XYZ file of N, CA, C and O in Angstrom:
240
model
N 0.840 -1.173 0.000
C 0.000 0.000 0.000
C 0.888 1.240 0.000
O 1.861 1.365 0.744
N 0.398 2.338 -1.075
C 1.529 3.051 -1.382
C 0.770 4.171 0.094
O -0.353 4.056 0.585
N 1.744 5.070 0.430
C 0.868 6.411 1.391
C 1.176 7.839 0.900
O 2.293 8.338 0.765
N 0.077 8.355 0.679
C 0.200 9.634 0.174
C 1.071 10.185 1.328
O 1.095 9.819 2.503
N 1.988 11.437 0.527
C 2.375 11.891 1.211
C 1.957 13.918 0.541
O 1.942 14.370 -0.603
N 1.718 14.532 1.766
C 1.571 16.257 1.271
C 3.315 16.961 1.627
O 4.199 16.996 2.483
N 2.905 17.485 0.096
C 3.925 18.288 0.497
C 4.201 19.984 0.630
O 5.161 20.747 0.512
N 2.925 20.063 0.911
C 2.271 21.352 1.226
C 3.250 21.736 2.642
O 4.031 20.912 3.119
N 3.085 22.918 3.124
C 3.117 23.442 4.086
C 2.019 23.715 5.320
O 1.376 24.715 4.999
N 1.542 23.174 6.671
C 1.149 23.605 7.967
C 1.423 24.515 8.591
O 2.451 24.606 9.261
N 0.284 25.627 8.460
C 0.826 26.917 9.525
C -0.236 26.919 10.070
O -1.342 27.062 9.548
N 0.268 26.612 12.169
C -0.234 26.380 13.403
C -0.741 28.167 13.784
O -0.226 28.963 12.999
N -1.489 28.693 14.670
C -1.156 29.445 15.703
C 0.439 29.638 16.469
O 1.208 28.845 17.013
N 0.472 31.137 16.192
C 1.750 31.343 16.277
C 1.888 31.367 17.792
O 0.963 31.502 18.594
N 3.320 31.198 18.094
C 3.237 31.373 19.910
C 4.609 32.323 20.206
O 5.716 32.297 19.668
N 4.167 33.016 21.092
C 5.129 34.399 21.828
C 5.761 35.078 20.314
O 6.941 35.371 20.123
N 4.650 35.228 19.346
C 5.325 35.969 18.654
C 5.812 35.544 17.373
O 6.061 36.226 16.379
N 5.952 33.772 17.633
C 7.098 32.992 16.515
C 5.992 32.613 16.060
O 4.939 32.431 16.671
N 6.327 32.435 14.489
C 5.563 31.313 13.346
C 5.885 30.083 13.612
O 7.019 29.606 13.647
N 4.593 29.416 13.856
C 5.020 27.903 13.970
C 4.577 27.357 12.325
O 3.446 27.622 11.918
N 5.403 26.708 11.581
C 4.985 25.852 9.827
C 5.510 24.390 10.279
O 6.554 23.994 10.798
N 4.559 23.894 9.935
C 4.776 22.078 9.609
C 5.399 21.974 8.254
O 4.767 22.207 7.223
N 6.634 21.624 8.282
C 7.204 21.560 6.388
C 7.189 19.856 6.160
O 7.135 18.930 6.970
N 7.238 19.883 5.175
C 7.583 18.422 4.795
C 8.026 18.045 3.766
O 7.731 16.996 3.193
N 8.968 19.057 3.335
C 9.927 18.992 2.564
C 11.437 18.801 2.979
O 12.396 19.494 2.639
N 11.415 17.779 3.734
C 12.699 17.518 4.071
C 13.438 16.017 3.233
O 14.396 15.287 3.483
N 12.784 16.056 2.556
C 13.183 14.925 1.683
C 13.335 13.502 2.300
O 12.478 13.243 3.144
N 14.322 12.454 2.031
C 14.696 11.307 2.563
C 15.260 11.295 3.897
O 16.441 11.276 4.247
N 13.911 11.313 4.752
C 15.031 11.171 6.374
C 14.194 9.918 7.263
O 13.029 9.547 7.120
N 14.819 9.624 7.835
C 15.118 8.426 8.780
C 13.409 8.407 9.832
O 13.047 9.581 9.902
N 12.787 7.843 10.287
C 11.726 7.715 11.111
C 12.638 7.550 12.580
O 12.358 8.289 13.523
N 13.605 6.659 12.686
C 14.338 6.140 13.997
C 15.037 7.105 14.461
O 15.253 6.834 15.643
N 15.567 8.191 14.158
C 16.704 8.422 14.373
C 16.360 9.218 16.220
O 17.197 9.813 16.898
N 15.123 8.984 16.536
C 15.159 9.353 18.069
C 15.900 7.827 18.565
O 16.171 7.899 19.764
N 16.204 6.785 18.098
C 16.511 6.121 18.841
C 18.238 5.951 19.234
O 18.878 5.404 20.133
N 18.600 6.868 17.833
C 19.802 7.431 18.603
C 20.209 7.889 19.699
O 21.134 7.404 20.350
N 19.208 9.377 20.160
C 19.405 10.386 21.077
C 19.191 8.973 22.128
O 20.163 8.619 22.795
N 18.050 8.300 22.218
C 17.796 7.276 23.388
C 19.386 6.866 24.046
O 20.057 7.215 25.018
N 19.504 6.089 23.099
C 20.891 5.691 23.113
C 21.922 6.037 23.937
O 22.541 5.258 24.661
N 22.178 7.707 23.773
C 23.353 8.583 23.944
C 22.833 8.828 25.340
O 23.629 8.826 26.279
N 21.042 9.122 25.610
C 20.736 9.338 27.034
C 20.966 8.502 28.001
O 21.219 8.869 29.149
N 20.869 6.712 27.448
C 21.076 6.060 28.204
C 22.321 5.795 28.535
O 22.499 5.232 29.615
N 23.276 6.073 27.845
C 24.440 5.875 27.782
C 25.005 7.248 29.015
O 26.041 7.076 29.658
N 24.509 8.005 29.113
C 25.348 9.479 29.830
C 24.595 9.239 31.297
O 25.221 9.427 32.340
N 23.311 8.844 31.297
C 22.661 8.643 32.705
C 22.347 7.693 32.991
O 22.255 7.723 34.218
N 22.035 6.550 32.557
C 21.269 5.182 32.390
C 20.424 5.378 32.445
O 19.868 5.192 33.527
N 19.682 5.899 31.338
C 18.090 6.211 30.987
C 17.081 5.026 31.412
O 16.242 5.220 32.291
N 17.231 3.523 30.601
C 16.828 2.608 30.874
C 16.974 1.942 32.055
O 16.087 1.137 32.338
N 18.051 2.115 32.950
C 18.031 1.573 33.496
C 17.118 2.020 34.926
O 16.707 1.308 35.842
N 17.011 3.272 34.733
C 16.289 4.421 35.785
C 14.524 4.158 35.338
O 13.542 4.120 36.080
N 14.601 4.038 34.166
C 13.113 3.897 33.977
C 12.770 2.524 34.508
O 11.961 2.179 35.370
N 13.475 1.945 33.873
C 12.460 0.130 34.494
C 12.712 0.219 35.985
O 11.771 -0.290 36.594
N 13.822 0.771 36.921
C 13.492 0.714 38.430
C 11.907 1.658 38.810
O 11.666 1.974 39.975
N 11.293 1.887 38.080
C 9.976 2.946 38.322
C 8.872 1.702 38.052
O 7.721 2.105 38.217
N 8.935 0.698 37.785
C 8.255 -0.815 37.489
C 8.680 -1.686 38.167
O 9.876 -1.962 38.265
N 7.485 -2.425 38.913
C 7.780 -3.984 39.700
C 6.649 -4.851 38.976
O 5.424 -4.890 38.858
N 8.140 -5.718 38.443
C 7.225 -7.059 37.956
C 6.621 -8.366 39.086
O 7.226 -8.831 40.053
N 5.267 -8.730 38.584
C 5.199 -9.477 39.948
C 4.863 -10.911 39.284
O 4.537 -11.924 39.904
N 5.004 -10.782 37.978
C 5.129 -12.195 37.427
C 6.226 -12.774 37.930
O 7.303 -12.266 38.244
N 5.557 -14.784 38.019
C 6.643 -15.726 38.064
C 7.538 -15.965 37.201
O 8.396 -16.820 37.422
């Protein structure tokens, strides 16, 4: 299934002044690439490892 894509421009309500535009003309870019930054966070603080102590598993 192919997905349309627009390549129009989104202009939001502006805030303190600034234009907010949705572009989507950024051509070929990556969907993942937050899982980089993840990465680098977990890596500098132990992101993951701080989050799952906020969870108790009570499965056997």
């Amino acid at each position: 299934m192919q997905t349309h894509c627009i390549s129009d421009q989104l202009e939001f309500e502006g805030f303190d002044a600034h234009k907010v535009v949705a572009g989507f003309d950024g051509g070929a870019i990556t969907s993942d690439a937050g899982a980089l930054l993840l990465r680098h966070a977990d890596g500098a603080i132990g992101l993951f490892d701080r989050v799952a102590a906020c969870f108790i598993d009570h499965r056997d």
